[in-house]
């Protein structure tokens, strides 16, 4: 194989689309904003795997989500928790940086966060929090 063949093969491989990233989303089957967030993930190239739960409090306890950062749904991706309406771009950054942490959270349900868009209503400013292994939080992103 010549150098030009190796170079052509390398260029062809880098042009392939990135594999979709599986993310397991625990949600209530009746939650509309959760489904809207799932759509946001799909549009960002994730492959959501839905885990319906009629007892989200029990699901959150099992996943070790700290009470102070709870929102309506909880996802798990590569061992990290993702609580609430976290933007897909923050999840991608988390997976690239791989900090020693439980994961990310957008507590509550801020209007304008992914899945919480309301036509005719101005979006709220919100923060994505990095949740440390000790449950403490720090600001990871401002939106």
Short mmCIF file of N, CA and C in Angstrom, two decimals:
data_model
loop_
_atom_site.label_atom_id
_atom_site.label_comp_id
_atom_site.label_asym_id
_atom_site.label_seq_id
_atom_site.Cartn_x
_atom_site.Cartn_y
_atom_site.Cartn_z
N UNK A 1 0.86 -1.17 0.00
CA UNK A 1 0.00 0.00 0.00
C UNK A 1 0.90 1.23 0.00
N UNK A 2 0.61 2.15 -0.89
CA UNK A 2 1.43 3.35 -0.99
C UNK A 2 0.99 4.39 0.05
N UNK A 3 1.85 5.39 0.21
CA UNK A 3 1.54 6.47 1.15
C UNK A 3 0.25 7.18 0.75
N UNK A 4 0.03 7.35 -0.54
CA UNK A 4 -1.19 8.03 -0.98
C UNK A 4 -2.44 7.19 -0.67
N UNK A 5 -2.32 5.85 -0.74
CA UNK A 5 -3.45 4.98 -0.38
C UNK A 5 -3.77 5.10 1.11
N UNK A 6 -2.73 5.12 1.94
CA UNK A 6 -2.93 5.24 3.39
C UNK A 6 -3.58 6.58 3.72
N UNK A 7 -3.10 7.64 3.08
CA UNK A 7 -3.66 8.97 3.30
C UNK A 7 -5.12 9.02 2.85
N UNK A 8 -5.43 8.45 1.71
CA UNK A 8 -6.81 8.44 1.22
C UNK A 8 -7.72 7.67 2.17
N UNK A 9 -7.24 6.53 2.68
CA UNK A 9 -8.03 5.74 3.63
C UNK A 9 -8.26 6.52 4.92
N UNK A 10 -7.23 7.18 5.41
CA UNK A 10 -7.37 7.97 6.64
C UNK A 10 -8.38 9.09 6.46
N UNK A 11 -8.33 9.76 5.32
CA UNK A 11 -9.29 10.84 5.05
C UNK A 11 -10.71 10.29 4.94
N UNK A 12 -10.87 9.14 4.32
CA UNK A 12 -12.20 8.54 4.18
C UNK A 12 -12.77 8.18 5.55
N UNK A 13 -11.94 7.64 6.42
CA UNK A 13 -12.41 7.25 7.75
C UNK A 13 -12.82 8.45 8.59
N UNK A 14 -12.11 9.56 8.44
CA UNK A 14 -12.48 10.75 9.23
C UNK A 14 -13.75 11.38 8.70
N UNK A 15 -14.13 11.07 7.48
CA UNK A 15 -15.36 11.63 6.91
C UNK A 15 -16.60 10.86 7.34
N UNK A 16 -16.43 9.68 7.94
CA UNK A 16 -17.58 8.90 8.39
C UNK A 16 -18.29 9.62 9.52
N UNK A 17 -19.62 9.53 9.56
CA UNK A 17 -20.34 10.18 10.66
C UNK A 17 -20.02 9.51 11.98
N UNK A 18 -20.04 10.32 13.05
CA UNK A 18 -19.80 9.77 14.37
C UNK A 18 -20.95 8.85 14.75
N UNK A 19 -20.63 7.79 15.46
CA UNK A 19 -21.66 6.87 15.91
C UNK A 19 -22.57 7.58 16.91
N UNK A 20 -23.84 7.28 16.83
CA UNK A 20 -24.79 7.88 17.77
C UNK A 20 -24.46 7.40 19.18
N UNK A 21 -24.64 8.27 20.14
CA UNK A 21 -24.32 8.01 21.54
C UNK A 21 -25.59 7.57 22.27
N UNK A 22 -25.59 6.35 22.80
CA UNK A 22 -26.74 5.89 23.59
C UNK A 22 -26.81 6.66 24.90
N UNK A 23 -28.04 7.02 25.29
CA UNK A 23 -28.29 7.68 26.56
C UNK A 23 -29.61 7.11 27.09
N UNK A 24 -29.60 6.62 28.30
CA UNK A 24 -30.79 6.02 28.92
C UNK A 24 -31.54 7.09 29.69
N UNK A 25 -32.79 7.34 29.29
CA UNK A 25 -33.58 8.42 29.87
C UNK A 25 -34.72 7.83 30.71
N UNK A 26 -34.66 8.09 32.01
CA UNK A 26 -35.71 7.65 32.93
C UNK A 26 -36.72 8.79 33.02
N UNK A 27 -37.98 8.49 32.69
CA UNK A 27 -39.00 9.53 32.68
C UNK A 27 -40.37 8.95 32.99
N UNK A 28 -41.26 9.85 33.37
CA UNK A 28 -42.66 9.47 33.57
C UNK A 28 -43.31 9.38 32.19
N UNK A 29 -44.12 8.36 31.95
CA UNK A 29 -44.75 8.23 30.63
C UNK A 29 -45.72 9.36 30.30
N UNK A 30 -46.10 10.16 31.28
CA UNK A 30 -47.05 11.24 31.05
C UNK A 30 -46.39 12.61 30.92
N UNK A 31 -45.07 12.68 30.95
CA UNK A 31 -44.37 13.96 30.95
C UNK A 31 -44.08 14.44 29.52
N UNK A 32 -44.75 15.52 29.13
CA UNK A 32 -44.55 16.08 27.79
C UNK A 32 -43.22 16.77 27.61
N UNK A 33 -42.75 17.51 28.62
CA UNK A 33 -41.48 18.22 28.47
C UNK A 33 -40.31 17.23 28.41
N UNK A 34 -40.45 16.09 29.08
CA UNK A 34 -39.41 15.06 29.01
C UNK A 34 -39.27 14.55 27.57
N UNK A 35 -40.41 14.34 26.94
CA UNK A 35 -40.40 13.86 25.55
C UNK A 35 -39.81 14.91 24.62
N UNK A 36 -40.05 16.19 24.91
CA UNK A 36 -39.47 17.26 24.10
C UNK A 36 -37.95 17.29 24.28
N UNK A 37 -37.46 17.02 25.51
CA UNK A 37 -36.01 16.97 25.75
C UNK A 37 -35.39 15.79 25.00
N UNK A 38 -36.10 14.65 24.97
CA UNK A 38 -35.63 13.48 24.23
C UNK A 38 -35.46 13.84 22.75
N UNK A 39 -36.41 14.59 22.21
CA UNK A 39 -36.32 15.02 20.81
C UNK A 39 -35.08 15.90 20.60
N UNK A 40 -34.81 16.79 21.56
CA UNK A 40 -33.60 17.64 21.51
C UNK A 40 -32.35 16.75 21.44
N UNK A 41 -32.32 15.70 22.25
CA UNK A 41 -31.17 14.78 22.23
C UNK A 41 -31.03 14.10 20.88
N UNK A 42 -32.15 13.63 20.33
CA UNK A 42 -32.11 12.97 19.02
C UNK A 42 -31.58 13.92 17.95
N UNK A 43 -32.03 15.16 17.98
CA UNK A 43 -31.57 16.15 17.00
C UNK A 43 -30.08 16.44 17.15
N UNK A 44 -29.54 16.20 18.34
CA UNK A 44 -28.11 16.44 18.59
C UNK A 44 -27.27 15.18 18.35
N UNK A 45 -27.89 14.10 17.86
CA UNK A 45 -27.13 12.91 17.51
C UNK A 45 -27.07 11.84 18.57
N UNK A 46 -27.79 12.00 19.66
CA UNK A 46 -27.85 10.96 20.68
C UNK A 46 -28.92 9.94 20.30
N UNK A 47 -28.81 8.74 20.85
CA UNK A 47 -29.83 7.72 20.69
C UNK A 47 -30.45 7.45 22.06
N UNK A 48 -31.56 8.12 22.36
CA UNK A 48 -32.20 7.92 23.66
C UNK A 48 -32.84 6.54 23.78
N UNK A 49 -32.61 5.91 24.90
CA UNK A 49 -33.24 4.63 25.26
C UNK A 49 -34.16 4.96 26.44
N UNK A 50 -35.44 4.89 26.22
CA UNK A 50 -36.42 5.33 27.21
C UNK A 50 -36.67 4.25 28.26
N UNK A 51 -36.64 4.67 29.53
CA UNK A 51 -36.97 3.80 30.66
C UNK A 51 -38.13 4.49 31.37
N UNK A 52 -39.35 4.01 31.15
CA UNK A 52 -40.51 4.63 31.78
C UNK A 52 -40.61 4.23 33.24
N UNK A 53 -40.96 5.19 34.07
CA UNK A 53 -41.07 4.95 35.51
C UNK A 53 -42.31 5.64 36.04
N UNK A 54 -43.07 4.94 36.82
CA UNK A 54 -44.23 5.54 37.50
C UNK A 54 -43.82 6.06 38.88
N UNK A 55 -42.56 5.79 39.28
CA UNK A 55 -42.05 6.27 40.57
C UNK A 55 -40.67 6.88 40.35
N UNK A 56 -40.66 8.12 39.85
CA UNK A 56 -39.40 8.78 39.54
C UNK A 56 -38.57 9.04 40.79
N UNK A 57 -39.21 9.24 41.94
CA UNK A 57 -38.45 9.45 43.18
C UNK A 57 -37.59 8.23 43.47
N UNK A 58 -38.15 7.05 43.30
CA UNK A 58 -37.38 5.81 43.52
C UNK A 58 -36.27 5.68 42.48
N UNK A 59 -36.57 6.03 41.24
CA UNK A 59 -35.55 5.97 40.18
C UNK A 59 -34.38 6.89 40.50
N UNK A 60 -34.69 8.11 40.96
CA UNK A 60 -33.64 9.08 41.29
C UNK A 60 -32.79 8.60 42.47
N UNK A 61 -33.44 8.02 43.47
CA UNK A 61 -32.68 7.48 44.61
C UNK A 61 -31.73 6.37 44.14
N UNK A 62 -32.24 5.49 43.29
CA UNK A 62 -31.42 4.38 42.79
C UNK A 62 -30.23 4.88 41.97
N UNK A 63 -30.41 6.00 41.29
CA UNK A 63 -29.34 6.58 40.46
C UNK A 63 -28.46 7.57 41.21
N UNK A 64 -28.76 7.78 42.52
CA UNK A 64 -27.96 8.64 43.39
C UNK A 64 -28.02 10.12 43.01
N UNK A 65 -29.18 10.58 42.54
CA UNK A 65 -29.36 11.99 42.21
C UNK A 65 -29.56 12.76 43.52
N UNK A 66 -28.70 13.74 43.82
CA UNK A 66 -28.89 14.54 45.03
C UNK A 66 -30.22 15.32 44.97
N UNK A 67 -30.92 15.35 46.11
CA UNK A 67 -32.22 16.03 46.18
C UNK A 67 -32.16 17.47 45.67
N UNK A 68 -31.08 18.18 45.98
CA UNK A 68 -31.02 19.61 45.68
C UNK A 68 -30.93 19.92 44.18
N UNK A 69 -30.68 18.92 43.34
CA UNK A 69 -30.59 19.18 41.90
C UNK A 69 -31.69 18.49 41.10
N UNK A 70 -32.68 17.93 41.78
CA UNK A 70 -33.71 17.18 41.07
C UNK A 70 -34.51 18.03 40.10
N UNK A 71 -34.92 17.37 39.02
CA UNK A 71 -35.80 17.94 38.02
C UNK A 71 -36.80 16.85 37.65
N UNK A 72 -37.34 16.88 36.43
CA UNK A 72 -38.39 15.92 36.11
C UNK A 72 -37.90 14.59 35.55
N UNK A 73 -36.78 14.55 34.87
CA UNK A 73 -36.29 13.30 34.30
C UNK A 73 -34.80 13.15 34.60
N UNK A 74 -34.33 11.91 34.51
CA UNK A 74 -32.93 11.61 34.78
C UNK A 74 -32.41 10.71 33.68
N UNK A 75 -31.25 11.05 33.15
CA UNK A 75 -30.62 10.22 32.12
C UNK A 75 -29.29 9.70 32.64
N UNK A 76 -28.82 8.64 32.00
CA UNK A 76 -27.51 8.08 32.31
C UNK A 76 -26.78 7.86 30.99
N UNK A 77 -25.56 8.40 30.93
CA UNK A 77 -24.74 8.23 29.74
C UNK A 77 -23.30 7.98 30.18
N UNK A 78 -22.76 6.86 29.76
CA UNK A 78 -21.39 6.47 30.09
C UNK A 78 -21.07 6.62 31.57
N UNK A 79 -22.03 6.24 32.43
CA UNK A 79 -21.82 6.26 33.87
C UNK A 79 -22.11 7.59 34.55
N UNK A 80 -22.39 8.62 33.78
CA UNK A 80 -22.74 9.93 34.34
C UNK A 80 -24.26 10.07 34.41
N UNK A 81 -24.76 10.76 35.45
CA UNK A 81 -26.17 11.12 35.48
C UNK A 81 -26.34 12.47 34.79
N UNK A 82 -27.49 12.65 34.17
CA UNK A 82 -27.84 13.91 33.54
C UNK A 82 -29.26 14.21 34.04
N UNK A 83 -29.37 15.18 34.93
CA UNK A 83 -30.64 15.47 35.59
C UNK A 83 -31.28 16.72 35.00
N UNK A 84 -32.49 16.55 34.49
CA UNK A 84 -33.24 17.70 34.00
C UNK A 84 -32.91 18.10 32.57
N UNK A 85 -33.23 19.33 32.25
CA UNK A 85 -33.18 19.84 30.88
C UNK A 85 -31.79 20.36 30.50
N UNK A 86 -30.81 19.49 30.60
CA UNK A 86 -29.41 19.83 30.28
C UNK A 86 -29.25 19.89 28.76
N UNK A 87 -28.66 20.97 28.24
CA UNK A 87 -28.42 21.05 26.80
C UNK A 87 -27.47 19.93 26.32
N UNK A 88 -27.75 19.41 25.14
CA UNK A 88 -26.93 18.34 24.57
C UNK A 88 -25.47 18.77 24.44
N UNK A 89 -25.23 20.05 24.17
CA UNK A 89 -23.85 20.53 24.03
C UNK A 89 -23.08 20.37 25.34
N UNK A 90 -23.75 20.56 26.48
CA UNK A 90 -23.08 20.36 27.77
C UNK A 90 -22.79 18.88 28.01
N UNK A 91 -23.69 18.01 27.56
CA UNK A 91 -23.46 16.57 27.70
C UNK A 91 -22.26 16.16 26.86
N UNK A 92 -22.18 16.66 25.63
CA UNK A 92 -21.03 16.35 24.76
C UNK A 92 -19.72 16.81 25.42
N UNK A 93 -19.76 18.01 25.98
CA UNK A 93 -18.56 18.54 26.66
C UNK A 93 -18.17 17.64 27.83
N UNK A 94 -19.15 17.21 28.62
CA UNK A 94 -18.90 16.31 29.74
C UNK A 94 -18.21 15.03 29.27
N UNK A 95 -18.72 14.45 28.19
CA UNK A 95 -18.17 13.20 27.68
C UNK A 95 -16.77 13.39 27.10
N UNK A 96 -16.48 14.58 26.62
CA UNK A 96 -15.14 14.87 26.10
C UNK A 96 -14.15 15.11 27.24
N UNK A 97 -14.58 15.89 28.25
CA UNK A 97 -13.68 16.26 29.35
C UNK A 97 -13.54 15.16 30.41
N UNK A 98 -14.59 14.38 30.62
CA UNK A 98 -14.61 13.27 31.58
C UNK A 98 -14.13 13.64 32.99
N UNK A 99 -14.77 14.64 33.60
CA UNK A 99 -14.37 15.00 34.97
C UNK A 99 -14.78 13.91 35.97
N UNK A 100 -14.11 13.89 37.11
CA UNK A 100 -14.51 13.00 38.20
C UNK A 100 -15.75 13.61 38.83
N UNK A 101 -16.92 13.13 38.46
CA UNK A 101 -18.18 13.73 38.90
C UNK A 101 -19.30 12.71 38.77
N UNK A 102 -20.42 12.99 39.46
CA UNK A 102 -21.63 12.19 39.26
C UNK A 102 -22.24 12.51 37.91
N UNK A 103 -22.22 13.81 37.53
CA UNK A 103 -22.79 14.19 36.25
C UNK A 103 -23.20 15.65 36.21
N UNK A 104 -24.24 15.93 35.43
CA UNK A 104 -24.72 17.30 35.21
C UNK A 104 -26.17 17.43 35.64
N UNK A 105 -26.57 18.66 35.96
CA UNK A 105 -27.97 18.90 36.32
C UNK A 105 -28.39 20.32 35.96
N UNK A 106 -29.63 20.43 35.53
CA UNK A 106 -30.32 21.71 35.43
C UNK A 106 -31.52 21.55 36.36
N UNK A 107 -31.37 22.01 37.61
CA UNK A 107 -32.46 21.85 38.58
C UNK A 107 -33.72 22.61 38.14
N UNK A 108 -34.84 22.14 38.65
CA UNK A 108 -36.14 22.73 38.34
C UNK A 108 -36.43 22.56 36.85
N UNK A 109 -37.14 23.46 36.27
CA UNK A 109 -37.54 23.35 34.87
C UNK A 109 -37.57 24.74 34.24
N UNK A 110 -36.38 25.34 34.00
CA UNK A 110 -36.36 26.72 33.50
C UNK A 110 -36.97 26.85 32.09
N UNK A 111 -37.83 27.82 31.93
CA UNK A 111 -38.43 28.09 30.62
C UNK A 111 -37.32 28.48 29.65
N UNK A 112 -37.33 27.85 28.48
CA UNK A 112 -36.32 28.13 27.47
C UNK A 112 -35.20 27.11 27.43
N UNK A 113 -35.08 26.28 28.48
CA UNK A 113 -34.09 25.20 28.44
C UNK A 113 -34.60 24.15 27.45
N UNK A 114 -33.73 23.28 26.93
CA UNK A 114 -34.17 22.29 25.94
C UNK A 114 -35.36 21.47 26.46
N UNK A 115 -36.43 21.48 25.68
CA UNK A 115 -37.65 20.77 26.06
C UNK A 115 -38.63 21.63 26.82
N UNK A 116 -38.20 22.80 27.25
CA UNK A 116 -39.06 23.71 28.02
C UNK A 116 -39.32 25.01 27.27
N UNK A 117 -39.18 24.98 25.95
CA UNK A 117 -39.44 26.17 25.15
C UNK A 117 -40.95 26.44 25.15
N UNK A 118 -41.33 27.69 25.36
CA UNK A 118 -42.74 28.08 25.36
C UNK A 118 -42.90 29.22 24.36
N UNK A 119 -43.65 29.00 23.26
CA UNK A 119 -43.83 30.06 22.27
C UNK A 119 -44.40 31.33 22.92
N UNK A 120 -43.80 32.46 22.58
CA UNK A 120 -44.28 33.73 23.08
C UNK A 120 -43.79 34.10 24.47
N UNK A 121 -43.01 33.21 25.10
CA UNK A 121 -42.48 33.48 26.44
C UNK A 121 -40.95 33.58 26.34
N UNK A 122 -40.41 34.65 26.86
CA UNK A 122 -38.96 34.86 26.82
C UNK A 122 -38.26 33.77 27.64
N UNK A 123 -37.18 33.21 27.12
CA UNK A 123 -36.46 32.18 27.88
C UNK A 123 -35.78 32.77 29.11
N UNK A 124 -35.74 31.97 30.17
CA UNK A 124 -35.03 32.36 31.39
C UNK A 124 -33.56 32.03 31.22
N UNK A 125 -32.72 32.77 31.91
CA UNK A 125 -31.31 32.39 31.99
C UNK A 125 -31.24 31.22 32.97
N UNK A 126 -30.37 30.25 32.67
CA UNK A 126 -30.22 29.12 33.57
C UNK A 126 -28.79 28.62 33.53
N UNK A 127 -28.45 27.83 34.52
CA UNK A 127 -27.10 27.27 34.63
C UNK A 127 -27.16 25.75 34.62
N UNK A 128 -26.18 25.17 33.97
CA UNK A 128 -25.95 23.73 34.08
C UNK A 128 -24.93 23.55 35.19
N UNK A 129 -25.24 22.66 36.12
CA UNK A 129 -24.35 22.41 37.25
C UNK A 129 -23.60 21.10 37.06
N UNK A 130 -22.33 21.11 37.44
CA UNK A 130 -21.55 19.88 37.53
C UNK A 130 -21.77 19.35 38.95
N UNK A 131 -22.21 18.12 39.06
CA UNK A 131 -22.47 17.51 40.36
C UNK A 131 -21.27 16.62 40.70
N UNK A 132 -20.55 17.01 41.74
CA UNK A 132 -19.37 16.26 42.15
C UNK A 132 -19.72 14.93 42.79
N UNK A 133 -18.73 14.08 42.94
CA UNK A 133 -18.96 12.77 43.56
C UNK A 133 -19.43 12.90 45.00
N UNK A 134 -19.16 14.05 45.62
CA UNK A 134 -19.61 14.31 46.99
C UNK A 134 -20.98 14.98 47.02
N UNK A 135 -21.59 15.21 45.84
CA UNK A 135 -22.90 15.84 45.77
C UNK A 135 -22.85 17.35 45.69
N UNK A 136 -21.66 17.93 45.89
CA UNK A 136 -21.52 19.39 45.79
C UNK A 136 -21.60 19.79 44.32
N UNK A 137 -22.01 21.04 44.08
CA UNK A 137 -22.18 21.49 42.71
C UNK A 137 -21.31 22.70 42.39
N UNK A 138 -21.01 22.85 41.12
CA UNK A 138 -20.33 24.03 40.61
C UNK A 138 -20.93 24.34 39.24
N UNK A 139 -20.81 25.59 38.82
CA UNK A 139 -21.38 25.99 37.53
C UNK A 139 -20.54 25.40 36.40
N UNK A 140 -21.22 24.72 35.48
CA UNK A 140 -20.56 24.09 34.34
C UNK A 140 -20.87 24.84 33.05
N UNK A 141 -22.03 25.47 33.00
CA UNK A 141 -22.41 26.22 31.81
C UNK A 141 -23.48 27.24 32.15
N UNK A 142 -23.46 28.37 31.44
CA UNK A 142 -24.48 29.41 31.61
C UNK A 142 -25.19 29.58 30.28
N UNK A 143 -26.50 29.65 30.36
CA UNK A 143 -27.31 29.74 29.14
C UNK A 143 -28.35 30.83 29.30
#
